[in-house]
mmCIF file of C-alpha atoms in Angstrom:
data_model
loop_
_atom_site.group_PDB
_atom_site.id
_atom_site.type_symbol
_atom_site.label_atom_id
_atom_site.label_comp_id
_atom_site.label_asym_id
_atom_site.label_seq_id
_atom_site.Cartn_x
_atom_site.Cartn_y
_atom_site.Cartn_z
ATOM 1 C CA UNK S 1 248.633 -85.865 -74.979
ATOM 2 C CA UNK S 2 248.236 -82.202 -76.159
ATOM 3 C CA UNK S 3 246.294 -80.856 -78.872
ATOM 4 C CA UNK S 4 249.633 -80.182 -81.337
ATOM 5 C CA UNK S 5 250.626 -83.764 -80.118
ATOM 6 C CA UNK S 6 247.515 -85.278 -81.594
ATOM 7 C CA UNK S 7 248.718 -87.948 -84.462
ATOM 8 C CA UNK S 8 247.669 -88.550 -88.590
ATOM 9 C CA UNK S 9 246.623 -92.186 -88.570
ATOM 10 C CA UNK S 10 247.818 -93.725 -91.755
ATOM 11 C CA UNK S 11 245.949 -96.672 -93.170
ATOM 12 C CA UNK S 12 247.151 -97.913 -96.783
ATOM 13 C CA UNK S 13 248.441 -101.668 -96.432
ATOM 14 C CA UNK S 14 249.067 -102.049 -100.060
ATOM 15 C CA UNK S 15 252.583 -100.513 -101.512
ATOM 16 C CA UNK S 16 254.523 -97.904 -99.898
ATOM 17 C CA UNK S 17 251.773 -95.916 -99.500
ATOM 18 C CA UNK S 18 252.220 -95.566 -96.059
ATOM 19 C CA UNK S 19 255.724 -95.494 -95.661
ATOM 20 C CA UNK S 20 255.617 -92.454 -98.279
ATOM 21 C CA UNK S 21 252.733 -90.503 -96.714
ATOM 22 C CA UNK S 22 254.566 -91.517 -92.911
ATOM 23 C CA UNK S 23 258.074 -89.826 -94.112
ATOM 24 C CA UNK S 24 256.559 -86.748 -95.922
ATOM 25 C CA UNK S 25 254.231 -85.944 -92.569
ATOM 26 C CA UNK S 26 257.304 -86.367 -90.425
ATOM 27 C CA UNK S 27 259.290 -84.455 -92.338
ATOM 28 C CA UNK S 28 256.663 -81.570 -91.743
ATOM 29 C CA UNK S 29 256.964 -81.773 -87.906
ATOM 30 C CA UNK S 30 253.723 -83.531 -87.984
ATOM 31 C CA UNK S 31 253.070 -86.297 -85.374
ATOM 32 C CA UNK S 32 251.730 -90.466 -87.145
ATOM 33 C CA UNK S 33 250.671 -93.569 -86.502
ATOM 34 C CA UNK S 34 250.608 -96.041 -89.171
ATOM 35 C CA UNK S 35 247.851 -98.720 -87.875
ATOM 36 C CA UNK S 36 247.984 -101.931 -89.663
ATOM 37 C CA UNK S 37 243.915 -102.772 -90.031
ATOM 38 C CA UNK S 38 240.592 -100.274 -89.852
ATOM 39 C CA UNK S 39 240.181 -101.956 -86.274
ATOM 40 C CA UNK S 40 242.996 -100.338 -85.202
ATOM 41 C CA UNK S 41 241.868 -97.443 -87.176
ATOM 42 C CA UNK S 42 238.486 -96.595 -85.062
ATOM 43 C CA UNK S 43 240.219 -97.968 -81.912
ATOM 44 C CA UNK S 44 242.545 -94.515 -82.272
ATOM 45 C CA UNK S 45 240.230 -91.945 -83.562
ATOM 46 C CA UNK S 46 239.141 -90.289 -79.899
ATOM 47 C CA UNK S 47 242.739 -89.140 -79.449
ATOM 48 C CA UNK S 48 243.289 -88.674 -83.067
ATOM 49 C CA UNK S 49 243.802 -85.136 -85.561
ATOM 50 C CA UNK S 50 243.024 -86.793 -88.883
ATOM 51 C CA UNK S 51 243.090 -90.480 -90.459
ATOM 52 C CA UNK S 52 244.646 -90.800 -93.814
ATOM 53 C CA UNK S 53 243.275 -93.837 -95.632
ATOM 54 C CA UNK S 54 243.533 -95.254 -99.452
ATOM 55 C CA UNK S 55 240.554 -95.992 -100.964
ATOM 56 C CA UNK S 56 240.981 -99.966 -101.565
ATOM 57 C CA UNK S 57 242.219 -100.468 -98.247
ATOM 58 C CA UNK S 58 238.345 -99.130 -97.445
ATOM 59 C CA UNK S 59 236.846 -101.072 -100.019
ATOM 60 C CA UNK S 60 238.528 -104.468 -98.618
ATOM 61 C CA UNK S 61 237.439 -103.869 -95.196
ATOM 62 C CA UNK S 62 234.812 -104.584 -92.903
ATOM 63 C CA UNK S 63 233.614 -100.442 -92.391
ATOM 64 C CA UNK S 64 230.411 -101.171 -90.393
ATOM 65 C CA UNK S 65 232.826 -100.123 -87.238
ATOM 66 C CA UNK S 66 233.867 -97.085 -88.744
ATOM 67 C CA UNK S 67 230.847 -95.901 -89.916
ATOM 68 C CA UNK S 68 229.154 -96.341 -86.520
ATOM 69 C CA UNK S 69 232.112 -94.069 -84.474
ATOM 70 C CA UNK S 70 231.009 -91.308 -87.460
ATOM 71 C CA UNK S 71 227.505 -91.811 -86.868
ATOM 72 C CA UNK S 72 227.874 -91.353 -82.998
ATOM 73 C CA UNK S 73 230.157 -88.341 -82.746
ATOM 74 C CA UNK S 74 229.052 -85.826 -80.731
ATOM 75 C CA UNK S 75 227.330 -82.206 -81.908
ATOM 76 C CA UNK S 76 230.365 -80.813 -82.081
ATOM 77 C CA UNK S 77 232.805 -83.367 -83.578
ATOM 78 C CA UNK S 78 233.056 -83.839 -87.404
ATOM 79 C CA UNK S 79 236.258 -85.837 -87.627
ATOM 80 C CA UNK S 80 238.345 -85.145 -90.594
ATOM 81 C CA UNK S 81 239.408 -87.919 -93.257
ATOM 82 C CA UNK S 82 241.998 -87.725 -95.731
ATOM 83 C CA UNK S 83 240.924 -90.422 -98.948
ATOM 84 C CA UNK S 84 244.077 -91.399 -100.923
ATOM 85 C CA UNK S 85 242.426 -92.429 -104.259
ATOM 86 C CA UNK S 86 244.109 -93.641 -107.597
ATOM 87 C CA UNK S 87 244.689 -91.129 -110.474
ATOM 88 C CA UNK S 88 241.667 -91.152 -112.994
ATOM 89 C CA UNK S 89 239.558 -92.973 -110.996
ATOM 90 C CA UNK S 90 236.192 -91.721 -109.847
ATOM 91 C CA UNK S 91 235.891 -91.299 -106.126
ATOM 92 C CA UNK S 92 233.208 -94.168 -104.880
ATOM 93 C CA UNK S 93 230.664 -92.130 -103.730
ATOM 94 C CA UNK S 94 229.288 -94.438 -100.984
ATOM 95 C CA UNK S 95 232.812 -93.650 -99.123
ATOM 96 C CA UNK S 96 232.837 -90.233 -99.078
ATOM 97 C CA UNK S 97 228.905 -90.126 -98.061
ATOM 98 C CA UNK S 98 230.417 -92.533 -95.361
ATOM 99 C CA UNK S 99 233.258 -90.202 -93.978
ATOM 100 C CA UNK S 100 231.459 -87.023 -94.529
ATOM 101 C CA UNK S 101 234.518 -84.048 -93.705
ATOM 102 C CA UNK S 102 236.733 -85.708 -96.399
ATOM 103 C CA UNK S 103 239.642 -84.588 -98.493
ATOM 104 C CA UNK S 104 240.110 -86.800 -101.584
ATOM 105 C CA UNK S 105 243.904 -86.433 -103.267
ATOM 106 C CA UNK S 106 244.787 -88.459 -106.383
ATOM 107 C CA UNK S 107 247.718 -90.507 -106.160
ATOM 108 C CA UNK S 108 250.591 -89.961 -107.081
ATOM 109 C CA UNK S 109 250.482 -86.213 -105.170
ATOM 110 C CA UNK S 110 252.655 -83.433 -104.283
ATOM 111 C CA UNK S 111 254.334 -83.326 -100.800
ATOM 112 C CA UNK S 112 252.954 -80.299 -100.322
ATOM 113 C CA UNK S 113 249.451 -81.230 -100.879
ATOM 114 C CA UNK S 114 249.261 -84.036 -97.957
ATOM 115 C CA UNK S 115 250.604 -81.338 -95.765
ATOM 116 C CA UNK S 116 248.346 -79.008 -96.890
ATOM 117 C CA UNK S 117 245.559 -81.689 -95.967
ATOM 118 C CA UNK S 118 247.165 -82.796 -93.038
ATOM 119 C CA UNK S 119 247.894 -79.446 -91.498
ATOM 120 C CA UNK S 120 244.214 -77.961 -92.766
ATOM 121 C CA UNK S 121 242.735 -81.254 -90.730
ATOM 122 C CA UNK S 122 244.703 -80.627 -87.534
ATOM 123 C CA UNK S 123 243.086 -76.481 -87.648
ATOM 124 C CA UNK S 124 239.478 -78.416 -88.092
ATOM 125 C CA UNK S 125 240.022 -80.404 -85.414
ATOM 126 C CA UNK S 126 241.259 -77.489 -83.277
ATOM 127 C CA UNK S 127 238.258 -75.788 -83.857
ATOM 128 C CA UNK S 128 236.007 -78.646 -83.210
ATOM 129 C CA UNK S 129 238.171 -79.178 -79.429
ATOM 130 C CA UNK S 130 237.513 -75.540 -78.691
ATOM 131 C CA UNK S 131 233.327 -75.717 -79.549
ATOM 132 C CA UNK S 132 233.310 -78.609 -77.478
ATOM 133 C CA UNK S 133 235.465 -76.622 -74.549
ATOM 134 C CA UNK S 134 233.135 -73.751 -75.041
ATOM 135 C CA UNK S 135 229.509 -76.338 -74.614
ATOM 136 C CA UNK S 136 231.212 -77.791 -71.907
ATOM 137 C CA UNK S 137 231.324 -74.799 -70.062
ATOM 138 C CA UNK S 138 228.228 -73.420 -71.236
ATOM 139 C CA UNK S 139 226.933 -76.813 -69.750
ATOM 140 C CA UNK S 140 228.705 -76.104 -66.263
ATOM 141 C CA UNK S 141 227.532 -72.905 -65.919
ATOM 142 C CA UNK S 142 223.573 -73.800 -66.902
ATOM 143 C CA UNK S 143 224.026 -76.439 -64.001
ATOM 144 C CA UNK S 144 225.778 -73.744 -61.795
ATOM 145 C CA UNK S 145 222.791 -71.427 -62.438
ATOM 146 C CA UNK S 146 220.303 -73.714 -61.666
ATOM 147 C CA UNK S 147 221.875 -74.961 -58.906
ATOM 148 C CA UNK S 148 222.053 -71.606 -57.586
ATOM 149 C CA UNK S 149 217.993 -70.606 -58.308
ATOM 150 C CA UNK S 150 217.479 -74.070 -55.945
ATOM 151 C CA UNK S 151 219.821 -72.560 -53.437
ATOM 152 C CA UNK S 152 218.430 -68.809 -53.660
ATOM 153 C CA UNK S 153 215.249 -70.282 -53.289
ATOM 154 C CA UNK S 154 215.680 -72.213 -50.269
ATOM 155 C CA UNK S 155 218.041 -69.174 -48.610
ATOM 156 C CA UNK S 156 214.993 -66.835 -49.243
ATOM 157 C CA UNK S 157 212.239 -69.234 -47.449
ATOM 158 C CA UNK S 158 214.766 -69.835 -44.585
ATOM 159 C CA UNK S 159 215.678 -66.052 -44.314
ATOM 160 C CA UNK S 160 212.068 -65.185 -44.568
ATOM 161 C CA UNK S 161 211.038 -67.579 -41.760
ATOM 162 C CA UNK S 162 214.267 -66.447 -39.545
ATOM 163 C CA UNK S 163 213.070 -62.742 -39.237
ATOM 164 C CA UNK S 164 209.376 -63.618 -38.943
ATOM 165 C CA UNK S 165 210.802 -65.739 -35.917
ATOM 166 C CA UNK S 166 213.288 -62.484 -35.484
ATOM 167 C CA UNK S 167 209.934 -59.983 -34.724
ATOM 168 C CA UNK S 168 207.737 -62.466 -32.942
ATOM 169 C CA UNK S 169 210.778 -63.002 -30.691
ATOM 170 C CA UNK S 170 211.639 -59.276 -30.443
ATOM 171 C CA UNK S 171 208.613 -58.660 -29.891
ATOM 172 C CA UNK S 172 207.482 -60.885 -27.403
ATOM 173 C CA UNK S 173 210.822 -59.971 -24.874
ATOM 174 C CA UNK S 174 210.385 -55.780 -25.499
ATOM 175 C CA UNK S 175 208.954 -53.630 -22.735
ATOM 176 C CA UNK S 176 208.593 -50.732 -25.279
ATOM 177 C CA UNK S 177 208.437 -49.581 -28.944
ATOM 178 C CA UNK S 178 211.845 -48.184 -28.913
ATOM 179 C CA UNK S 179 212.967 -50.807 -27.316
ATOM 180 C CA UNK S 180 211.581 -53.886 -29.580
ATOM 181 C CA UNK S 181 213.108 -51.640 -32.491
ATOM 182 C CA UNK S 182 216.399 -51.400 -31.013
ATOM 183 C CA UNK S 183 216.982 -55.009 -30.390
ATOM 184 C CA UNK S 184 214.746 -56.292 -33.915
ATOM 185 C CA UNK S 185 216.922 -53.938 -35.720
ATOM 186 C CA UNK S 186 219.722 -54.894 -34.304
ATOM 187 C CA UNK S 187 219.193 -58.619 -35.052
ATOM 188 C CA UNK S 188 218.602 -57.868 -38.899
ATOM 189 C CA UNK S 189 221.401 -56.442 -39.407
ATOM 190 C CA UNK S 190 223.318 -58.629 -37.866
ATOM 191 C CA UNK S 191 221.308 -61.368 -40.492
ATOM 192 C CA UNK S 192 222.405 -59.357 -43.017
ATOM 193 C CA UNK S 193 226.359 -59.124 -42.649
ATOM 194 C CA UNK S 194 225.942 -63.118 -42.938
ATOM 195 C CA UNK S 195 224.560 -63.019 -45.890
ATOM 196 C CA UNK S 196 226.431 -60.495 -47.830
ATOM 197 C CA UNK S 197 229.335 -62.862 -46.914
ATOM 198 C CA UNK S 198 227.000 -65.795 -48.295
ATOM 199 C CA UNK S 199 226.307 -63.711 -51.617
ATOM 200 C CA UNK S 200 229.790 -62.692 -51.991
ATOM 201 C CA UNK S 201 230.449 -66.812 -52.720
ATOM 202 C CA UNK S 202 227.258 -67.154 -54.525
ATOM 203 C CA UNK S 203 225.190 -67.794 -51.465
ATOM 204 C CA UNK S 204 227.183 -70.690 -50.152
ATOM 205 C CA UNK S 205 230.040 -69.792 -47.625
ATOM 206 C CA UNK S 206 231.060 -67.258 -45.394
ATOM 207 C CA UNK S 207 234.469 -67.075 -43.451
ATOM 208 C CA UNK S 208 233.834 -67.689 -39.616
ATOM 209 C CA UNK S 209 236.560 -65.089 -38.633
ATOM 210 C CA UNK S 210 235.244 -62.661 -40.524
ATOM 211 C CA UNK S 211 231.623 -63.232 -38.657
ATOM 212 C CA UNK S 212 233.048 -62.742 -35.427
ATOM 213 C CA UNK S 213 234.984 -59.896 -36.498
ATOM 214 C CA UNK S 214 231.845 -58.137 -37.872
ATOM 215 C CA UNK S 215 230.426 -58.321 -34.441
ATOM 216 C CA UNK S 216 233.574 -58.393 -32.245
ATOM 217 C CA UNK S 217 235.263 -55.895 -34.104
ATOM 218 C CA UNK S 218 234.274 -52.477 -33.179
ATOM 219 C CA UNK S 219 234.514 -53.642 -29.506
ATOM 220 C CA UNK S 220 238.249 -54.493 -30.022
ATOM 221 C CA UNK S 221 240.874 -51.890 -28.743
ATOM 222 C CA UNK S 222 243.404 -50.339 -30.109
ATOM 223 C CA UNK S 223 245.980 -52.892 -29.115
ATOM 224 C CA UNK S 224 243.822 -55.570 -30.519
ATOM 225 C CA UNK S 225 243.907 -57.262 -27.143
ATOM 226 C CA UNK S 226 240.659 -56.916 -26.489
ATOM 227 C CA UNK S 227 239.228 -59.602 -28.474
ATOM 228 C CA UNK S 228 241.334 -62.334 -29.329
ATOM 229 C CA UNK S 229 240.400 -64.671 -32.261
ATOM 230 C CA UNK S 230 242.755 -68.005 -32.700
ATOM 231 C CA UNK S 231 241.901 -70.666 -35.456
ATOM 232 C CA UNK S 232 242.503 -71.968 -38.755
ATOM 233 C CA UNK S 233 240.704 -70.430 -42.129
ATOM 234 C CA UNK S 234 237.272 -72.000 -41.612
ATOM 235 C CA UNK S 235 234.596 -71.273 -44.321
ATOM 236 C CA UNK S 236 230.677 -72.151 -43.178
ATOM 237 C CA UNK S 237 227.761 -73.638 -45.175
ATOM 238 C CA UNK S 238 224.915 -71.143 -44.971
ATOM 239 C CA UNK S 239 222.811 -73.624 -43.484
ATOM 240 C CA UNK S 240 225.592 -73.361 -40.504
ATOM 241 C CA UNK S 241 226.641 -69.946 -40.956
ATOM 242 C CA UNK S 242 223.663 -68.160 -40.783
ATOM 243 C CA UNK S 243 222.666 -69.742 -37.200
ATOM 244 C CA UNK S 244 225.873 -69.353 -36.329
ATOM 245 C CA UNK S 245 226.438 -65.873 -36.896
ATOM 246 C CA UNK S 246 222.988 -64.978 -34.989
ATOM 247 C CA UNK S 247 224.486 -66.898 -32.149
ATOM 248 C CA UNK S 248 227.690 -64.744 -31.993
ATOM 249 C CA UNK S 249 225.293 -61.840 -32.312
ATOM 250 C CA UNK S 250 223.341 -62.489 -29.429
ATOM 251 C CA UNK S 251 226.535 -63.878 -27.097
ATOM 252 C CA UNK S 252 228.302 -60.252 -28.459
ATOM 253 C CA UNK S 253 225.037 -58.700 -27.410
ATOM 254 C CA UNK S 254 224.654 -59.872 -24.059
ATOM 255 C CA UNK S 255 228.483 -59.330 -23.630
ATOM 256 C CA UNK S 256 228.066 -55.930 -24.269
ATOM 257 C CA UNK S 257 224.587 -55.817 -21.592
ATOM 258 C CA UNK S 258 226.221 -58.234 -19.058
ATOM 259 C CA UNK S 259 229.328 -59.859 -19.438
ATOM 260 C CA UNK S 260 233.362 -58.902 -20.379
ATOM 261 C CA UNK S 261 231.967 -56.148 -23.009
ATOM 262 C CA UNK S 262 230.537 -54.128 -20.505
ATOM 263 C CA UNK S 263 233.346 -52.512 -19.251
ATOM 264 C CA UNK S 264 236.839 -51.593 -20.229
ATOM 265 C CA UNK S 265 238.787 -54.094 -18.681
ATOM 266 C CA UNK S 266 236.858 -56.953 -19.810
ATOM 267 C CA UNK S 267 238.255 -59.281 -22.225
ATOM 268 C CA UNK S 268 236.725 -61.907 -24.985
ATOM 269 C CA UNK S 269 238.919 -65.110 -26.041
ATOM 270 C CA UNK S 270 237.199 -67.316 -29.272
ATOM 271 C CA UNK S 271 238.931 -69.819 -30.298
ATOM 272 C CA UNK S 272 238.049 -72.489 -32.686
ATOM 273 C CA UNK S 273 239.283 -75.833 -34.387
ATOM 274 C CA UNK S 274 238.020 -78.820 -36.920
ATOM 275 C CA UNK S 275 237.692 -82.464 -34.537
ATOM 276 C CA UNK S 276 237.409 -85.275 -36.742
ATOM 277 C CA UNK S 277 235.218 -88.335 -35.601
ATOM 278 C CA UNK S 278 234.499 -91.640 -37.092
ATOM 279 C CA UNK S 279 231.006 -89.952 -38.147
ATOM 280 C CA UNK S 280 231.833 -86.302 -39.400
ATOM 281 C CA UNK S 281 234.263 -83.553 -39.196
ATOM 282 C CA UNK S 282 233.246 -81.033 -36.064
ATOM 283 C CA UNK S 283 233.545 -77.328 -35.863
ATOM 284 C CA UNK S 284 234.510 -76.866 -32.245
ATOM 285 C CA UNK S 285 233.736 -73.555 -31.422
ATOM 286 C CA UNK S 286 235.139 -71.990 -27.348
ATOM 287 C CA UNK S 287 234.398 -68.440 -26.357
ATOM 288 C CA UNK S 288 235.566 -67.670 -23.348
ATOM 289 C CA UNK S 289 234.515 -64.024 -21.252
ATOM 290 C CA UNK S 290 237.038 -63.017 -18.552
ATOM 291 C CA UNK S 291 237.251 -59.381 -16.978
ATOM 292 C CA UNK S 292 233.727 -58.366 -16.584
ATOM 293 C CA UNK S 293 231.059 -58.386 -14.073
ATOM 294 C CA UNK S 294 230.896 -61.636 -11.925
ATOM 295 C CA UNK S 295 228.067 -63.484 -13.700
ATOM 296 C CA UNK S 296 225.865 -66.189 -12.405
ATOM 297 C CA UNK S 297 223.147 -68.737 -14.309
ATOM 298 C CA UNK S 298 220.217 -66.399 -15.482
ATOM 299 C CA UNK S 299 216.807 -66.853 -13.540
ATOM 300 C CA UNK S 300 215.068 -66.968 -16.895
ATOM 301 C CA UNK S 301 215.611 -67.844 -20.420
ATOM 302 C CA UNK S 302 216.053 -64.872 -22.858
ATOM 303 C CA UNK S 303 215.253 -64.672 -26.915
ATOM 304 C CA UNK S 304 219.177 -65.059 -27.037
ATOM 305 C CA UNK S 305 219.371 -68.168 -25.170
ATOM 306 C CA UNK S 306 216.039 -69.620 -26.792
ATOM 307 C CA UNK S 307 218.018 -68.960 -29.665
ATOM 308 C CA UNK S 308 220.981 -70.880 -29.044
ATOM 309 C CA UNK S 309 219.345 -73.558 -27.438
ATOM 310 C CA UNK S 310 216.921 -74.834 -30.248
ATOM 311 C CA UNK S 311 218.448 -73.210 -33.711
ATOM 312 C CA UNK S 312 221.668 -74.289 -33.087
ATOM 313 C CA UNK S 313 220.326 -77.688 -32.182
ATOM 314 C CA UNK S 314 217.267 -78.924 -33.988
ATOM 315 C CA UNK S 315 219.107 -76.891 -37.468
ATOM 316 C CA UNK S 316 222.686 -77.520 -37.285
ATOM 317 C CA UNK S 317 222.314 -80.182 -34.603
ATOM 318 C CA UNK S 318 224.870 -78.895 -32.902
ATOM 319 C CA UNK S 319 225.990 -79.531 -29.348
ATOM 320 C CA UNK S 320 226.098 -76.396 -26.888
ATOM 321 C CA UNK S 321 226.914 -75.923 -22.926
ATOM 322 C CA UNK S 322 227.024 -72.355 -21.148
ATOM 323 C CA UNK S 323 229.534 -72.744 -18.026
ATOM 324 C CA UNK S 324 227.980 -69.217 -15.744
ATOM 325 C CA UNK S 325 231.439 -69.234 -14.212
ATOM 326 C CA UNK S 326 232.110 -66.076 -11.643
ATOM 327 C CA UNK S 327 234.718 -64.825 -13.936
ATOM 328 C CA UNK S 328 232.855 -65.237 -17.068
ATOM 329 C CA UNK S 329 230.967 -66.709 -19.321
ATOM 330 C CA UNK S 330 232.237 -69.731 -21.149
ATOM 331 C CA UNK S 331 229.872 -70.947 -24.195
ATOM 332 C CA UNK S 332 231.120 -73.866 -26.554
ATOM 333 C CA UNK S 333 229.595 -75.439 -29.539
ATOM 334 C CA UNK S 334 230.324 -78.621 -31.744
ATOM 335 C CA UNK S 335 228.710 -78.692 -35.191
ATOM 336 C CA UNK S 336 229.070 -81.294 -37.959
ATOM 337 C CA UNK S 337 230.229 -78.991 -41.302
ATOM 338 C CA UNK S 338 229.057 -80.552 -44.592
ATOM 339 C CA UNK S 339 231.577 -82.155 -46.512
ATOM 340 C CA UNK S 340 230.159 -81.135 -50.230
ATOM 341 C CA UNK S 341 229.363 -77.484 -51.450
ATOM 342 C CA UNK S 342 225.390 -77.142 -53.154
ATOM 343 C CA UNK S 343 226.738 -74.824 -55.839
ATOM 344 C CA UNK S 344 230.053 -75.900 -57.470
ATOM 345 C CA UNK S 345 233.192 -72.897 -57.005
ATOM 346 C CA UNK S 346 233.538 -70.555 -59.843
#
């Protein structure tokens, strides 16, 4: 039911109070229900505009219901009441304390007035649906902020620990100054394109095509044949994403050192899918070197390897096997992806 859908509830048992009051509001384009006891009354008010009611049909009822839905109303809500009282008589104060937003006519009244009433009733309640659409956001986005202060937190003391692992690792593998700076800087930035594609989704997920092209992609030809990318849209937690993309740097690095990226001819296939087990949904991740320089198992274990080996395992727990095949390197991965975002989408 819409808002300009919302009916008048009638209550006035006695006469043809209610059938007068039911034909003049219909005549007005104005939706009613006539409800035949105060039960019914409160049992309607949630998805209600206004509630016309006489004044004895109050008095001869049991109100403790009614006055318990007013007293429990929201911040917000301050339901409108229309009190149908009999000419000359004083209205009974202990009712209209009761109702609170009330409009008291005197019987017998003008068409026009109950419209008037009706019609001014349906513009407070309006109002009062729009302040409560306005808290309710105001409400979302306080939890959206917060969530995201938790989540900018923990993406700081993970980023933090990543590039002091970053230098000691750099470090450790340089034989020179220029050297260590090359490769450290050279891993950083590579950090960093992850996360501006975290922060441009408020720190939660970054597009795995558009990782690999911001390391593939300047080693692509002109053709775009070079580098061949084939899977579906495929957006990454941060907790996967940024291991993730410092795994494509390093494979695109040592490509570019050793393997298909180190000369013209040599070509890089990545392809990737979503396998669904009884116990999670899987990225499955392929990348595939052909073209380059015959390549064999390396005699030692690099900072790129070390890399893949335990961050893509012990923090993703992912599952990863290098094939050193003559013809190229073939590296695949297979990583549980979180069902449930941290921060809600804007």
């Amino acid at each position: 039911m819409t808002e300009a859908e919302l009916p008048v509830l009638i209550f006035a048992p006695g006469g043809r109070d209610a059938a007068v009051a039911a034909a003049i509001l219909g005549e007005a384009g104005i939706a009613i229900q006539v409800c035949a006891s105060l039960a019914d009354v409160v049992s309607r008010l949630d998805t209600a505009a206004c509630a016309v009611l006489t004044e004895e049909a109050l008095l001869s009822s049991n109100r403790q219901a009614l006055a318990d839905w007013i007293a429990a109303q929201p911040p917000w809500s301050d339901f409108p009441f229309i009190l149908l009282r009999l000419r000359g008589a004083e209205p009974n104060a202990q009712l209209t304390d009761m109702l609170g937003n009330v409009s008291v006519l005197e019987r017998p009244f003008h068409p026009a007035t109950l419209v008037m009433a009706a019609r001014s009733a349906h513009r407070a309640k309006r109002r009062q649906l729009e302040a409560r659409a306005y808290l309710e956001e105001r409400e979302r986005t306080t939890e959206r902020q917060a969530l995201l202060i938790r989540e900018l937190h923990h993406r700081v003391k993970n980023t933090l620990a990543t590039v002091q692992a970053l230098l000691g690792a750099s470090a450790r593998s340089a034989t020179s100054v220029d050297a260590f700076y090359a490769s450290f800087s050279a891993r950083v930035i590579s950090l960093a394109k992850t996360h501006n594609l975290l922060t441009e989704d408020y720190w939660q997920q970054a597009p795995l095509r558009d990782m690999l092209m911001n390391e593939l992609g300047p080693y692509n030809d002109v053709e775009g044949a070079r580098i061949q990318l084939d899977g579906p849209a495929i957006d990454l937690m941060g907790d996967l994403a940024v291991p993730t993309g410092m795994a494509i740097h390093e494979l695109t690095t040592n490509a570019a050192k050793h393997g298909a990226l180190s000369v013209p001819e040599g070509r890089i296939a990545v392809r990737w899918d979503i396998e669904q087990t009884p116990a999670a949904r899987l990225l499955h991740l392929d990348w595939t070197e052909r073209g380059g320089p015959a390549t064999a198992a390396p005699t030692r274990k690099g900072f790129g390897s070390t890399l893949l080996q335990r961050v893509l395992k012990v923090q993703c727990q992912a599952e990863i096997a290098f094939d050193f095949q003559p013809a190229g390197l073939h590296f695949t991965m297979r990583a549980p992806l979180p069902e449930t975002r941290v921060v809600p989408a804007y």
